[in-house]
Coordinates of C-alpha atoms and ligand atoms in Angstrom, one line a residue:
M1 CA 13.2 31.0 -77.1
K2 CA 10.5 28.4 -76.3
K3 CA 7.0 29.7 -76.5
V4 CA 4.3 28.6 -74.1
L5 CA 0.5 29.4 -74.0
I6 CA -1.0 29.4 -70.5
T7 CA -4.8 29.6 -70.3
G8 CA -6.4 30.8 -67.1
A9 CA -3.3 33.1 -66.9
A10 CA -5.1 35.7 -64.7
G11 CA -6.1 33.0 -62.2
F12 CA -4.4 31.8 -59.1
L13 CA -2.4 28.9 -60.5
G14 CA -2.2 30.3 -64.0
S15 CA -0.5 33.5 -62.9
H16 CA 2.1 31.6 -60.8
L17 CA 2.8 29.4 -63.8
C18 CA 3.4 32.5 -66.0
D19 CA 5.9 33.7 -63.4
R20 CA 7.7 30.4 -63.3
F21 CA 7.9 29.9 -67.1
I22 CA 9.2 33.5 -67.6
K23 CA 11.8 32.8 -64.9
E24 CA 12.9 29.6 -66.7
G25 CA 13.5 31.7 -69.9
Y26 CA 10.3 31.0 -71.9
F27 CA 8.2 33.5 -73.8
V28 CA 4.7 33.3 -72.2
I29 CA 1.4 34.0 -73.9
G30 CA -1.2 34.4 -71.2
M31 CA -4.9 33.9 -72.0
D32 CA -7.9 34.6 -69.9
N33 CA -11.5 35.9 -70.3
Y34 CA -11.5 37.2 -66.7
I35 CA -14.7 35.3 -65.7
T36 CA -13.0 34.3 -62.5
G37 CA -9.5 35.6 -63.1
D38 CA -8.3 39.0 -61.9
K39 CA -6.2 41.6 -63.8
K40 CA -4.2 42.4 -60.7
N41 CA -2.6 38.9 -60.8
L42 CA -0.8 39.8 -64.0
K43 CA -0.2 43.5 -63.4
H44 CA 3.5 43.0 -62.6
L45 CA 4.0 41.3 -66.1
E46 CA 2.3 44.1 -68.1
N47 CA 5.4 45.4 -69.7
H48 CA 7.6 42.3 -69.5
S49 CA 9.4 41.6 -72.7
S50 CA 8.8 37.8 -72.3
F51 CA 5.1 38.2 -71.8
K52 CA 2.0 38.8 -74.0
F53 CA -1.6 38.8 -72.9
I54 CA -4.6 37.9 -75.0
E55 CA -8.1 38.3 -73.6
H56 CA -10.1 35.4 -75.0
D57 CA -12.6 32.8 -74.0
V58 CA -11.1 29.4 -74.9
T59 CA -14.5 27.9 -75.6
E60 CA -14.3 29.8 -78.8
F61 CA -11.7 28.9 -81.5
V62 CA -8.2 29.7 -80.3
K63 CA -5.8 31.4 -82.8
I64 CA -2.1 31.9 -82.1
E65 CA 0.3 33.3 -84.6
G66 CA 3.6 31.5 -85.3
K67 CA 5.2 28.6 -83.5
L68 CA 4.1 27.2 -80.1
D69 CA 6.1 24.7 -78.1
Y70 CA 3.9 24.1 -75.0
I71 CA 0.3 24.7 -73.9
L72 CA -0.9 24.6 -70.3
H73 CA -4.7 24.5 -70.0
F74 CA -5.5 26.0 -66.6
A75 CA -8.6 28.0 -67.5
S76 CA -11.6 26.9 -65.4
P77 CA -13.7 28.1 -62.6
A78 CA -12.4 26.1 -59.6
S79 CA -14.4 26.7 -56.5
P80 CA -17.7 25.2 -55.4
I81 CA -19.4 28.6 -55.4
D82 CA -18.4 29.0 -59.1
Y83 CA -20.0 25.7 -60.0
L84 CA -23.2 27.0 -58.5
K85 CA -23.1 30.4 -60.1
I86 CA -21.6 29.6 -63.6
P87 CA -22.2 25.9 -64.1
I88 CA -22.5 26.0 -67.9
Q89 CA -19.3 28.0 -68.4
T90 CA -17.6 25.4 -66.0
L91 CA -18.8 22.6 -68.3
K92 CA -17.8 24.3 -71.5
V93 CA -14.3 25.3 -70.6
G94 CA -13.4 21.8 -69.5
S95 CA -15.0 20.2 -72.6
L96 CA -15.2 22.6 -75.5
G97 CA -12.2 24.6 -74.3
T98 CA -10.1 21.5 -74.0
H99 CA -11.1 20.4 -77.4
N100 CA -10.0 23.7 -78.9
L101 CA -6.6 23.6 -77.2
L102 CA -6.0 20.0 -78.2
G103 CA -6.7 21.0 -81.7
L104 CA -4.3 23.9 -81.4
A105 CA -1.6 21.5 -79.9
K106 CA -2.1 19.2 -82.9
A107 CA -1.9 22.0 -85.4
K108 CA 1.3 23.5 -83.8
K109 CA 2.9 20.1 -82.8
A110 CA 3.0 21.5 -79.3
R111 CA 3.0 19.5 -76.1
I112 CA -0.1 20.1 -74.0
L113 CA -0.5 19.8 -70.2
I114 CA -4.1 19.6 -69.0
A115 CA -5.1 20.7 -65.4
S116 CA -7.2 17.9 -64.0
T117 CA -8.2 17.6 -60.4
S118 CA -8.7 15.4 -57.4
E119 CA -12.4 16.0 -58.0
V120 CA -12.3 13.2 -60.6
Y121 CA -12.2 10.9 -57.6
G122 CA -15.5 12.4 -56.3
N123 CA -16.3 11.4 -52.7
P124 CA -13.5 8.7 -52.8
L125 CA -14.0 5.2 -51.5
V126 CA -10.2 4.6 -51.8
H127 CA -8.0 6.4 -49.4
P128 CA -5.5 7.9 -50.0
Q129 CA -6.3 8.4 -53.7
T130 CA -4.0 6.6 -56.2
E131 CA -4.1 7.4 -59.9
D132 CA -5.6 4.0 -60.7
Y133 CA -8.8 4.7 -58.7
Y134 CA -11.7 5.4 -61.0
G135 CA -13.6 7.6 -58.6
N136 CA -17.1 8.0 -57.1
V137 CA -18.7 11.1 -58.8
N138 CA -22.4 12.1 -58.8
T139 CA -22.9 13.2 -62.4
I140 CA -26.0 15.2 -61.6
G141 CA -24.9 16.8 -58.3
P142 CA -23.9 20.5 -58.0
R143 CA -20.2 19.7 -58.3
G144 CA -20.9 17.4 -61.3
V145 CA -20.4 20.2 -63.7
Y146 CA -16.8 20.5 -62.7
D147 CA -16.1 16.9 -62.0
E148 CA -17.6 15.6 -65.2
A149 CA -16.0 18.3 -67.3
K150 CA -12.6 17.3 -65.9
R151 CA -13.3 13.6 -66.4
F152 CA -14.3 14.3 -70.1
Q153 CA -11.2 16.5 -70.4
E154 CA -9.0 13.5 -69.4
S155 CA -10.8 11.2 -71.9
I156 CA -10.5 13.6 -74.8
T157 CA -6.8 14.3 -73.9
M158 CA -6.0 10.6 -74.0
A159 CA -8.0 10.2 -77.3
Y160 CA -5.9 13.0 -78.9
H161 CA -2.8 11.3 -77.7
R162 CA -3.8 7.8 -78.9
F163 CA -5.5 8.8 -82.1
H164 CA -3.6 11.9 -83.2
G165 CA -0.3 11.3 -81.5
V166 CA -0.4 14.6 -79.6
E167 CA 2.1 14.8 -76.8
T168 CA -0.1 15.2 -73.7
R169 CA 0.3 15.4 -69.9
I170 CA -2.4 15.3 -67.3
V171 CA -1.9 16.6 -63.8
R172 CA -4.5 15.8 -61.1
I173 CA -4.3 18.8 -58.7
F174 CA -5.3 18.5 -55.1
N175 CA -6.3 21.5 -52.9
T176 CA -3.7 24.2 -53.5
Y177 CA -3.3 27.5 -51.7
G178 CA -1.2 30.6 -51.6
P179 CA -1.1 34.3 -52.6
R180 CA -3.5 35.4 -55.4
M181 CA -6.3 33.1 -54.4
R182 CA -9.6 34.9 -54.6
L183 CA -10.4 36.2 -51.2
N184 CA -14.1 35.7 -51.6
D185 CA -14.3 32.6 -53.8
G186 CA -15.9 30.5 -51.0
R187 CA -13.0 28.0 -50.7
V188 CA -12.1 27.2 -47.2
I189 CA -8.7 29.0 -46.8
P190 CA -9.8 32.4 -48.2
A191 CA -13.2 31.9 -46.4
F192 CA -11.6 31.4 -43.0
M193 CA -9.0 34.0 -43.4
G194 CA -11.5 36.5 -44.7
Q195 CA -13.8 35.8 -41.8
A196 CA -10.8 36.3 -39.4
L197 CA -10.0 39.6 -41.0
R198 CA -13.6 40.9 -40.9
G199 CA -14.0 39.7 -37.3
E200 CA -16.7 37.1 -38.1
D201 CA -17.1 33.6 -36.8
L202 CA -15.5 30.8 -38.9
T203 CA -18.1 28.7 -40.7
V204 CA -17.2 25.1 -40.6
F205 CA -19.5 23.0 -42.9
G206 CA -20.9 19.8 -41.6
D207 CA -19.4 18.5 -38.4
G208 CA -15.9 19.4 -39.7
T209 CA -14.6 15.8 -39.7
Q210 CA -14.2 15.9 -43.5
T211 CA -10.5 16.1 -44.4
R212 CA -8.5 17.9 -47.0
S213 CA -4.7 18.0 -47.7
F214 CA -3.4 21.4 -48.7
C215 CA -0.4 22.1 -51.0
Y216 CA 1.5 25.4 -51.1
V217 CA 1.4 26.9 -54.6
D218 CA 5.2 26.9 -55.1
D219 CA 5.3 23.1 -54.5
E220 CA 2.4 22.6 -56.9
V221 CA 4.0 24.7 -59.6
E222 CA 7.3 22.7 -59.3
G223 CA 5.4 19.4 -59.7
I224 CA 3.5 20.7 -62.8
Y225 CA 6.7 22.0 -64.3
R226 CA 8.5 18.7 -63.9
L227 CA 5.5 16.7 -65.2
L228 CA 5.4 18.9 -68.4
L229 CA 9.0 18.1 -69.1
S230 CA 8.7 14.4 -68.3
D231 CA 7.7 11.8 -70.8
Y232 CA 4.7 10.3 -68.9
V233 CA 1.3 10.6 -70.6
Y234 CA -1.0 9.2 -67.9
P235 CA -2.5 11.2 -65.0
V236 CA -0.2 12.1 -62.1
N237 CA -1.4 13.3 -58.7
I238 CA 0.3 16.5 -57.5
G239 CA -0.6 17.6 -54.0
N240 CA 0.5 17.5 -50.4
P241 CA -0.4 14.3 -48.5
N242 CA -0.5 16.2 -45.1
E243 CA -4.2 15.6 -44.3
I244 CA -6.2 17.5 -41.7
T245 CA -9.9 17.7 -40.7
I246 CA -11.6 21.0 -41.5
K247 CA -12.5 21.4 -37.8
D248 CA -8.8 21.2 -36.7
F249 CA -7.9 23.4 -39.6
A250 CA -10.3 26.1 -38.4
E251 CA -8.5 25.9 -35.0
E252 CA -5.2 26.4 -36.7
I253 CA -6.5 29.4 -38.5
I254 CA -7.8 30.9 -35.3
K255 CA -4.3 30.5 -33.7
L256 CA -2.5 31.9 -36.8
T257 CA -4.7 34.9 -37.2
G258 CA -5.2 35.7 -33.5
T259 CA -8.9 36.2 -34.1
K260 CA -11.1 36.3 -31.0
Q261 CA -14.0 34.7 -33.0
K262 CA -15.2 31.2 -32.6
V263 CA -16.2 28.3 -34.9
I264 CA -19.8 28.0 -36.0
Y265 CA -21.3 25.0 -37.8
K266 CA -23.4 25.2 -41.1
D267 CA -24.8 22.5 -43.4
L268 CA -22.4 20.4 -45.4
P269 CA -22.7 21.3 -49.1
V270 CA -24.2 18.5 -51.3
N271 CA -21.7 15.9 -52.3
D272 CA -18.9 17.6 -50.4
P273 CA -16.1 14.8 -50.4
L274 CA -15.6 13.5 -46.9
Q275 CA -12.0 12.7 -47.3
R276 CA -9.2 13.7 -49.6
Q277 CA -5.5 12.9 -49.6
P278 CA -3.2 12.3 -52.5
D279 CA -1.0 9.3 -52.8
I280 CA 2.0 10.8 -54.4
S281 CA 4.2 7.7 -54.8
L282 CA 4.0 8.0 -58.6
A283 CA 5.1 11.7 -58.6
K284 CA 8.0 10.8 -56.3
K285 CA 9.2 8.0 -58.5
L286 CA 8.6 9.6 -61.9
L287 CA 9.5 13.3 -61.1
N288 CA 11.6 13.0 -58.0
W289 CA 9.1 15.5 -56.6
E290 CA 7.5 16.0 -53.2
P291 CA 6.2 19.1 -51.4
K292 CA 8.6 21.0 -49.3
V293 CA 6.6 23.9 -47.7
E294 CA 5.1 23.2 -44.3
R295 CA 1.5 24.2 -43.8
A296 CA 2.3 26.7 -41.0
E297 CA 4.8 28.5 -43.2
G298 CA 2.6 28.6 -46.3
M299 CA -0.4 29.7 -44.3
K300 CA 1.5 32.6 -42.8
V301 CA 2.6 33.9 -46.3
T302 CA -1.0 33.4 -47.5
F303 CA -2.5 35.3 -44.6
N304 CA -0.1 38.2 -45.1
Y305 CA -1.2 38.4 -48.7
F306 CA -4.9 38.6 -47.8
K307 CA -4.0 41.2 -45.2
S308 CA -2.3 43.3 -47.8
L309 CA -5.3 43.5 -50.1
D310 CA -7.5 46.5 -50.6
K311 CA -10.1 46.6 -47.8
N312 CA -12.9 46.7 -50.4
E313 CA -12.1 43.2 -51.4
L314 CA -12.8 42.0 -48.0
Y315 CA -16.4 43.0 -48.2
K316 CA -17.3 41.5 -51.7
S317 CA -20.2 39.3 -51.2
E318 CA -19.3 36.0 -52.9
H319 CA -18.8 33.9 -49.7
K320 CA -22.0 35.2 -48.2
D321 CA -23.7 34.2 -51.5
F322 CA -22.3 30.7 -51.0
L323 CA -23.8 30.5 -47.5
K324 CA -27.1 31.6 -49.1
Y325 CA -26.9 29.0 -51.9
N326 CA -25.8 26.3 -49.5
K327 CA -29.2 25.9 -47.7
Ligands
UDP401 N1 -15.6 24.6 -45.9 C1 -16.0 25.0 -44.7 N2 -16.3 26.3 -44.5 C2 -16.2 27.2 -45.5 C3 -15.8 26.8 -46.8 C4 -15.5 25.5 -47.0 O1 -16.1 24.2 -43.7 O2 -16.6 28.4 -45.2 C5 -15.3 23.2 -46.1 C6 -16.0 22.5 -47.3 O3 -17.3 22.0 -47.0 C7 -15.0 21.4 -47.7 C8 -13.6 21.9 -47.3 O4 -13.9 23.0 -46.4 O5 -15.3 20.2 -46.9 C9 -12.8 22.4 -48.5 O6 -13.6 23.2 -49.2 P1 -13.1 24.0 -50.5 O7 -14.3 24.8 -51.0 O8 -12.0 24.8 -50.1 O9 -12.6 23.0 -51.6 P2 -13.1 21.5 -52.0 O10 -11.9 20.7 -51.6 O11 -14.3 21.1 -51.3 O12 -13.2 21.7 -53.5

């Protein structure tokens, strides 16, 4: 039985990856320190014979007994509100955490896949974003802690590949959504859906002409799975090229949720990218992959998930905190 370590296992993407690898017949070791992860995302795997959980912060030395075939490094805060509230941890997990996991991969002769991000492109001057674009990042802005940690992560990963011969893979993940996102993490989908459920107006930041391209989690996981098993070492964009302005997206959510509330406008967060759309030609060619789930369908599933959550979760204050920070 192949053994895979997944860091950030209690997070949104990490927990879906645990499910996928178990389904494919792997033994999964999930690791998380719960700084932004949530125990309920792994509850269903608690007594699974192919799953073991280790509570650990990967910025400290990572020790795993026995053999290890694959590592997927998905531990990281991943929402703009996290970068404001836990900036140092965000920097550390992308840099020191990645260093530890590359060291583990080298010691175990394991293949490692690193979760990078469309944020390496910053506020992109090339549209749509191709993997050969170097990006436009403000190193000292509020998002710099995430963006630069991820850029460093890509560099150290390539260095371990070139210098130590470690088998590495780098996925650049674009906005992804689905069940198990944190309802109050401040990101636009949980934010709008939470507001609709609480009967509040939807807060569009800026004039709402900035764009994003949202990928359903099952599609994202499929792309990541294929990339891990491929033999390509350079970064690959995995995301959905279906681009929409945030203003139009708010209108879509109003229709979907049937809320009677309206859109209100707030300041655009500092360095909020004005456009984002993945060019996925490379993934199509290399992995024969492209997203399959339409936004309308994925959003419905996601909204049903948020509706099913304990009502207390609806009133946690993180999103309000973001509005407070974002002045
Ligand atoms: N956004 C918004 N209202 C909110 C939360 C986010 O208009 O309540 C905007 C945000 O400014 C950005 C886009 O939605 O332009 C996507 O934001 P998110 O935090 O989901 O992810 P990002 O792609 O910026 O990392």
